[in-house]
Amino acid sequence: MKQERIKDLFSDWRVLVLIVLLVLSVIAIYPHFDSNGNLTTNLQYGLDFQQGSWIQLEFKAEVVGFTTTEPVDTFVANLSKSLDTDVVQVDANHLEIRKSYTQAELQPYFEAEDGTVVSYQPGISATTADLVKQILVDKINSMGTKDAKVNTITGLNGVTQYVRVEMAGVDMNQAQQIVGKQGKFEIRIQTTGNQTEHVLYGDSITSVAVPSQSPAGSGNWGVGFTLSSDGAATFQNAAITYGATTDPADHKLTMLLDNQSVYSAPLSQALAGSLQSEPTTQLFASTGSGTSGEQQATNLEIQLRAGALPVDVDIAGSGSTSASLGQHYMEMCLIAGILALIMVAFVIFYRYREPRIVLPMVLINASEIVILLGFISVIQFQMDLPTVAGLIAVLGTGIDQLVVITDEILHEGLVPSPNIYLKRLARALTIIVIAAATVLIAMLPLALMDLSTLKGFAIITMMGVIIGVLVTRPAYGRIIMDILSE
């Protein structure tokens, strides 16, 4: 008889779903011993739990509301010339000025062009912020940096003033080299003596390859990069006009980052000859042979990619976590989680004084954490302190809902008949669904807003609530029914 009841219990679809998800979660987490004999998993850890650095960059630009009596296109073009920077129209009433000015400094320029400053907000538009974020992500990924996060911090008005970059396993000096010194990239050609003429800006470079040895077979290291079709035509015209195709040695190509030379070399004979007849979009900047040439190629790659940022930035804040401190945080969080589970078990036992009720509640509660960790592992979500806080919050809210189910079923201390049991379980689940909905609504703003340090907490709390309502609460209802029927 008992074997039949156990068989019926484990063949119930609610319990089966819970078991399957638990097994899949353990597989996703994959606890195992590494080559050094240390227990490890597939979980990804953020800066709180391992060595790394973070940098917060501030955009040196502003979004300005305006009015003008002139045609908008004419007004924007004249304003861009007088301010000596790019001015981009965001919408019918706002401009993005890609240079740092105060509102008082801007007003005379606007008045001179028959315009007025209506509103002023430091930062950039959402469109430009998305572009900057993508550029930084591409650049960091190209450098082989693992576990990096780039988050823009946008206000309710849609203006982005900061971008935060977190890089696990990267020290502060390397982090600043990768993202902290952004600037405007320019290519110039030598004319006579030390005089040079502008050819292209970095926005004409559409892609940059990783450092490699010359395709010509010389063994020299360098970086290949691609120009847009307009950029290639402009480059060909400049090379012919200034004599770089006929006398490459006296008309070197110079690359500058923030007006500082980062590369200077003549065109190769092959490139000079081909430019006489047609433009080329594929270029290769040679940096020399050996280890030195390879290192220079790596640095040049960073500088080529740095030129793609549309606005200047300053470092507004930075910080780092040492390996020992990260390990300490991880140990403390593990202890906190275990203590939380033990305290929950103690309180539940004190309330019900019945191990057959307490044990399933604690196991169901722990199973939620395992399933959540499996979910985190699958989506490669980085574990940090707010994420752990979310897991502990799920422990608390989860046990609350299990208590609601148990108390509703044991109303007046009596074990109900099957029909009454089902009615009480349905009533308890209705209460739980309503409570879960309020938690989801409360957490949604934190998950959607650009509060990068709180997103982990909100997302994990929401996922815990969803898993509880769809999986663990129905399974517990079935399990507790079998226990109480004894």
XYZ file of C-alpha atoms in Angstrom:
486
model
C 0.000 0.000 0.000
C 2.777 2.400 0.934
C 4.728 1.524 -2.200
C 1.671 2.298 -4.329
C 1.273 5.686 -2.658
C 4.953 6.520 -3.278
C 4.600 5.381 -6.902
C 1.488 7.545 -7.354
C 3.293 10.496 -5.771
C 6.329 10.328 -8.062
C 4.200 9.729 -11.144
C 2.203 12.924 -10.515
C 3.053 15.476 -13.228
C 3.663 18.265 -10.694
C 6.262 16.240 -8.826
C 7.772 14.958 -12.095
C 8.270 18.507 -13.397
C 10.061 19.445 -10.173
C 12.350 16.392 -10.349
C 13.183 16.923 -14.028
C 14.022 20.581 -13.462
C 16.215 19.668 -10.481
C 18.153 17.114 -12.532
C 18.590 19.519 -15.451
C 19.690 22.274 -13.061
C 22.369 20.099 -11.476
C 23.614 19.191 -14.967
C 23.709 22.879 -15.931
C 25.547 23.841 -12.735
C 27.932 20.881 -13.233
C 29.706 20.696 -9.879
C 33.086 18.989 -10.425
C 36.712 19.019 -9.347
C 39.232 20.868 -11.499
C 42.808 19.784 -12.249
C 43.955 21.211 -8.898
C 41.404 19.223 -6.934
C 39.202 22.254 -6.172
C 35.426 22.001 -6.409
C 34.131 24.239 -9.211
C 30.951 24.769 -11.246
C 29.709 26.346 -14.485
C 28.434 29.396 -12.595
C 29.826 32.738 -13.747
C 31.037 35.126 -11.040
C 31.142 38.910 -11.218
C 33.525 41.398 -9.645
C 32.234 40.771 -6.131
C 33.573 37.225 -6.136
C 36.760 37.352 -8.184
C 39.582 39.678 -9.113
C 38.584 42.427 -11.502
C 37.979 46.119 -12.090
C 35.171 48.495 -12.929
C 35.276 51.881 -14.610
C 32.472 54.405 -14.909
C 32.804 56.801 -17.828
C 31.076 60.174 -18.107
C 30.097 61.492 -21.522
C 31.431 64.953 -22.324
C 28.304 66.065 -24.173
C 24.836 67.434 -23.535
C 21.290 67.163 -24.855
C 19.739 70.605 -25.285
C 16.153 71.630 -25.899
C 15.949 74.525 -28.364
C 13.809 76.859 -30.423
C 14.881 78.791 -33.505
C 13.434 81.051 -36.178
C 15.835 79.627 -38.792
C 15.380 76.397 -40.790
C 16.512 73.597 -38.477
C 19.049 72.122 -40.923
C 20.683 75.514 -41.422
C 20.616 76.234 -37.698
C 22.253 72.879 -36.838
C 24.947 73.267 -39.507
C 25.837 76.817 -38.394
C 25.809 75.827 -34.725
C 28.086 72.857 -35.407
C 30.568 75.146 -37.149
C 30.546 77.802 -34.421
C 30.838 75.251 -31.582
C 33.537 73.319 -33.482
C 31.928 69.946 -32.782
C 29.264 67.585 -34.059
C 25.691 68.694 -33.376
C 23.084 65.979 -33.949
C 19.344 66.537 -34.043
C 17.704 64.086 -31.598
C 14.108 65.066 -32.347
C 12.159 68.144 -33.384
C 13.017 69.982 -30.149
C 16.341 68.586 -28.959
C 19.959 68.621 -30.101
C 22.886 66.504 -28.983
C 26.080 68.568 -28.689
C 29.113 66.288 -28.653
C 31.388 68.524 -26.636
C 31.347 69.683 -23.026
C 29.662 73.086 -22.615
C 27.703 74.603 -19.748
C 24.262 76.073 -20.387
C 25.645 79.593 -19.855
C 28.377 78.957 -22.415
C 25.908 77.646 -24.991
C 23.386 80.487 -24.778
C 25.493 83.101 -26.684
C 26.173 80.604 -29.506
C 22.458 79.827 -29.825
C 21.516 83.512 -29.794
C 24.087 84.252 -32.491
C 22.331 81.723 -34.745
C 18.829 83.029 -33.894
C 18.069 80.265 -31.409
C 17.362 79.823 -27.696
C 18.322 77.168 -25.152
C 15.087 75.865 -23.621
C 16.460 72.961 -21.551
C 19.850 71.496 -20.737
C 20.878 67.988 -19.625
C 24.455 66.636 -19.516
C 24.789 63.361 -21.428
C 23.896 61.852 -24.777
C 20.764 60.576 -26.490
C 19.603 56.971 -26.165
C 20.575 56.267 -29.791
C 24.148 57.444 -29.256
C 24.316 55.570 -25.931
C 23.371 52.322 -27.676
C 26.070 52.972 -30.274
C 28.707 53.627 -27.592
C 27.668 50.494 -25.704
C 27.987 48.348 -28.829
C 31.380 49.840 -29.656
C 32.683 49.116 -26.153
C 31.263 45.579 -26.156
C 32.857 44.827 -29.527
C 36.152 46.318 -28.414
C 36.284 44.439 -25.104
C 35.334 41.158 -26.783
C 38.008 41.657 -29.434
C 40.606 41.994 -26.685
C 39.677 38.549 -25.380
C 38.431 39.897 -22.043
C 36.039 37.435 -20.394
C 33.004 38.110 -18.201
C 32.773 41.806 -19.106
C 29.586 43.832 -18.626
C 28.777 47.198 -20.198
C 25.772 49.064 -18.787
C 24.599 52.532 -19.729
C 23.007 54.585 -16.940
C 20.023 56.437 -18.384
C 17.686 58.844 -16.612
C 13.901 58.942 -16.856
C 14.253 61.707 -19.468
C 16.054 59.304 -21.817
C 19.440 61.052 -21.521
C 22.461 58.871 -20.740
C 25.228 60.499 -18.728
C 27.357 57.502 -17.722
C 28.418 54.069 -18.916
C 29.788 51.491 -16.459
C 32.199 48.775 -17.598
C 32.925 45.781 -15.356
C 35.738 43.384 -16.257
C 36.417 40.304 -14.170
C 40.007 39.067 -14.162
C 41.414 42.413 -15.372
C 43.550 44.708 -13.227
C 42.939 48.458 -13.092
C 45.841 49.450 -15.367
C 44.699 47.094 -18.104
C 41.079 48.155 -17.661
C 41.992 51.822 -18.122
C 44.032 50.939 -21.193
C 41.086 49.104 -22.726
C 38.269 51.569 -22.047
C 39.535 54.485 -19.968
C 41.331 56.492 -22.635
C 38.811 56.905 -25.385
C 39.289 59.643 -27.914
C 38.871 60.720 -31.505
C 40.925 58.925 -34.116
C 42.294 60.665 -37.214
C 44.373 59.710 -40.261
C 46.589 62.388 -41.867
C 49.091 62.421 -44.766
C 52.447 64.199 -44.730
C 52.681 66.938 -47.361
C 55.915 68.946 -47.128
C 58.395 68.846 -44.275
C 56.519 68.120 -41.066
C 53.225 69.481 -42.402
C 50.269 67.101 -42.651
C 46.750 67.241 -44.060
C 43.610 65.625 -42.710
C 42.331 62.563 -44.601
C 39.843 60.598 -42.473
C 38.299 60.345 -39.012
C 37.715 57.108 -37.156
C 34.055 56.884 -38.230
C 35.268 55.884 -41.717
C 36.737 52.687 -40.243
C 34.021 50.033 -40.380
C 35.922 47.097 -38.863
C 39.273 46.256 -37.300
C 40.905 42.816 -37.412
C 42.921 41.201 -34.649
C 46.738 41.544 -34.892
C 48.222 39.158 -37.432
C 51.276 38.685 -39.582
C 51.369 40.321 -42.979
C 49.404 38.495 -45.689
C 52.284 39.345 -48.064
C 54.454 36.781 -46.258
C 57.045 39.213 -44.885
C 56.537 37.975 -41.320
C 55.809 41.497 -40.077
C 53.021 41.976 -37.576
C 50.259 44.469 -38.123
C 46.551 45.232 -37.986
C 44.149 45.014 -40.893
C 41.193 47.391 -41.023
C 38.359 48.162 -43.411
C 37.247 51.562 -44.708
C 33.757 52.459 -45.826
C 33.298 53.008 -49.558
C 33.228 56.799 -49.083
C 36.256 56.595 -46.823
C 38.164 54.514 -49.395
C 37.413 57.073 -52.146
C 38.507 59.947 -49.889
C 41.701 58.081 -48.958
C 42.561 57.411 -52.625
C 41.952 61.022 -53.589
C 44.134 62.335 -50.745
C 46.953 59.878 -51.524
C 47.025 60.988 -55.163
C 46.613 64.699 -54.400
C 49.452 64.880 -51.881
C 51.876 62.627 -53.784
C 51.769 59.572 -51.487
C 51.230 57.246 -54.460
C 54.232 58.498 -56.428
C 56.622 59.233 -53.538
C 55.505 57.170 -50.522
C 58.728 57.664 -48.524
C 58.243 61.444 -48.270
C 54.485 61.317 -47.652
C 53.974 59.128 -44.638
C 50.596 58.085 -43.353
C 50.081 59.223 -39.731
C 47.421 58.042 -37.309
C 46.550 60.182 -34.303
C 44.509 59.578 -31.182
C 43.549 62.810 -29.421
C 46.160 64.631 -31.534
C 48.901 62.243 -30.344
C 50.668 60.182 -33.006
C 50.137 56.442 -32.514
C 51.399 55.212 -35.900
C 53.437 56.640 -38.768
C 54.676 54.826 -41.859
C 54.815 55.279 -45.646
C 52.429 53.447 -47.953
C 53.766 50.150 -49.265
C 54.786 50.137 -52.932
C 51.986 47.702 -53.744
C 49.334 49.853 -52.068
C 50.677 53.053 -53.634
C 50.530 51.466 -57.088
C 46.986 50.144 -56.674
C 45.690 53.495 -55.384
C 46.733 55.127 -58.670
C 43.970 53.240 -60.465
C 41.267 52.400 -57.898
C 40.269 52.901 -54.237
C 40.762 50.112 -51.714
C 38.704 49.380 -48.622
C 41.139 46.839 -47.113
C 44.270 48.272 -45.462
C 47.028 46.704 -43.341
C 49.116 48.790 -40.936
C 52.459 47.010 -40.458
C 54.179 47.395 -37.065
C 57.332 45.282 -37.458
C 58.483 41.763 -36.660
C 59.054 39.731 -33.519
C 57.586 40.217 -30.063
C 57.959 43.997 -30.263
C 56.018 44.145 -33.531
C 53.278 41.936 -32.099
C 52.943 44.142 -28.997
C 52.798 47.303 -31.114
C 50.114 45.671 -33.262
C 48.060 44.886 -30.149
C 48.355 48.504 -28.968
C 47.449 49.810 -32.428
C 44.339 47.616 -32.467
C 43.206 49.237 -29.202
C 43.799 52.696 -30.643
C 42.041 51.952 -33.922
C 38.979 50.769 -32.049
C 39.128 53.722 -29.652
C 38.561 56.086 -32.553
C 35.057 54.782 -33.174
C 33.525 56.447 -30.087
C 31.358 59.352 -31.224
C 31.921 61.464 -28.075
C 34.722 62.100 -25.623
C 34.571 60.569 -22.149
C 36.184 61.074 -18.759
C 36.688 58.513 -16.014
C 34.072 59.441 -13.402
C 34.860 56.582 -11.041
C 36.703 53.289 -10.802
C 37.407 50.465 -8.418
C 38.742 46.940 -8.188
C 38.367 43.728 -6.216
C 41.367 41.621 -5.234
C 41.308 37.832 -5.581
C 41.505 37.323 -1.801
C 38.653 39.751 -1.109
C 36.489 38.098 -3.774
C 37.132 34.681 -2.214
C 36.213 36.093 1.211
C 32.932 37.481 -0.136
C 32.117 34.130 -1.729
C 32.739 32.234 1.507
C 30.647 34.704 3.531
C 27.746 34.466 1.063
C 27.857 30.665 1.163
C 27.766 30.726 4.965
C 24.923 33.278 4.898
C 22.875 31.066 2.569
C 23.389 27.964 4.695
C 22.531 29.851 7.907
C 19.400 31.271 6.279
C 18.234 27.782 5.340
C 18.989 26.450 8.837
C 17.126 29.305 10.524
C 14.150 28.803 8.239
C 14.094 25.104 9.150
C 14.323 25.926 12.868
C 11.430 28.407 12.763
C 9.252 26.023 10.768
C 9.961 23.159 13.165
C 9.132 25.402 16.122
C 5.794 26.240 14.513
C 4.629 22.771 13.421
C 6.672 20.369 15.622
C 6.225 17.731 12.903
C 9.336 16.560 10.990
C 7.204 15.084 8.180
C 5.933 18.602 7.423
C 9.155 20.496 8.080
C 11.434 18.327 5.924
C 9.413 18.657 2.664
C 9.099 22.410 3.213
C 12.851 22.851 3.639
C 13.678 20.556 0.706
C 11.201 22.320 -1.573
C 12.679 25.653 -0.497
C 16.214 24.447 -1.249
C 15.096 23.006 -4.605
C 14.027 26.485 -5.709
C 17.566 27.739 -5.116
C 19.044 24.837 -7.111
C 16.671 25.479 -10.024
C 17.489 29.192 -9.916
C 21.227 28.464 -9.955
C 20.668 26.181 -12.936
C 18.822 28.975 -14.718
C 21.647 31.406 -13.888
C 24.194 28.939 -15.261
C 22.295 28.394 -18.527
C 21.939 32.100 -19.337
C 25.498 32.766 -18.028
C 24.237 35.448 -15.669
C 27.031 36.746 -13.447
C 26.732 36.019 -9.741
C 27.370 39.076 -7.571
C 26.287 40.289 -4.132
C 22.859 41.597 -5.272
C 22.226 38.241 -6.977
C 22.997 36.377 -3.753
C 20.700 38.797 -1.886
C 17.982 37.848 -4.383
C 18.542 34.141 -3.705
C 18.238 34.687 0.043
C 15.094 36.770 -0.517
C 13.650 33.854 -2.505
C 14.303 31.603 0.501
C 12.246 33.906 2.696
C 9.348 34.551 0.320
C 9.284 30.882 -0.671
C 8.861 29.589 2.865
C 6.176 32.223 3.497
C 4.089 30.806 0.669
C 4.601 27.218 1.816
C 3.367 28.264 5.267
C 0.260 29.772 3.634
C -0.461 26.459 1.925
C 0.136 24.400 5.086
C -1.910 26.670 7.370
C -4.773 26.861 4.907
C -4.921 23.078 4.630
C -4.597 22.544 8.414
C -7.292 25.075 9.200
C -8.439 24.640 12.838
C -5.738 21.960 13.242
C -7.779 19.301 11.419
C -6.773 17.223 8.392
C -9.557 17.801 5.830
C -11.266 15.325 3.555
C -9.976 15.113 -0.055
C -12.668 17.402 -1.457
C -12.198 20.048 1.220
C -8.423 19.646 0.848
C -8.580 20.528 -2.854
C -10.736 23.574 -2.160
C -8.368 24.820 0.534
C -5.306 24.190 -1.682
C -6.930 26.137 -4.522
C -7.670 29.007 -2.137
C -4.066 29.001 -0.868
C -2.661 28.979 -4.410
C -4.913 31.916 -5.307
C -3.466 33.906 -2.389
C 0.054 32.945 -3.485
C -0.524 33.985 -7.111
C -1.815 37.397 -6.011
C 1.174 37.861 -3.688
C 3.538 36.781 -6.470
C 1.992 39.290 -8.852
C 2.633 42.134 -6.405
C 6.289 41.071 -6.074
C 6.700 40.968 -9.860
C 5.169 44.423 -10.235
C 7.391 45.813 -7.469
C 10.581 44.300 -8.962
C 9.839 45.187 -12.606
C 11.107 48.804 -12.436
C 14.400 47.653 -10.882
C 14.835 45.041 -13.616
C 14.113 47.482 -16.456
C 15.835 50.624 -15.217
C 19.567 51.158 -15.742
C 20.484 50.444 -12.121
C 23.097 47.821 -12.948
C 23.911 46.979 -9.325
C 20.253 46.180 -8.536
C 19.264 44.349 -11.707
C 20.616 41.047 -10.438
C 18.550 41.259 -7.266
C 15.362 42.124 -9.171
C 15.780 39.488 -11.891
C 16.574 36.658 -9.470
C 13.682 37.611 -7.169
C 11.280 37.645 -10.123
C 12.543 34.313 -11.449
C 12.212 32.783 -7.965
C 8.604 33.923 -7.754
C 7.804 32.519 -11.215
C 9.454 29.156 -10.502
C 7.615 28.988 -7.168
C 4.177 29.639 -8.653
C 4.600 27.362 -11.688
C 6.661 24.494 -10.250
C 7.424 24.196 -6.543
C 4.138 25.353 -4.971
C 1.953 22.885 -6.935
C 4.483 20.099 -6.245
C 4.477 20.901 -2.520
C 0.674 20.883 -2.494
C 0.700 17.362 -3.912
C 3.429 16.160 -1.526
C 1.825 17.623 1.611
C -1.505 16.051 0.635
C 0.147 12.622 0.572
C 1.812 13.229 3.959
C -1.338 14.504 5.674
C -3.415 11.636 4.349
C -1.537 9.368 6.774
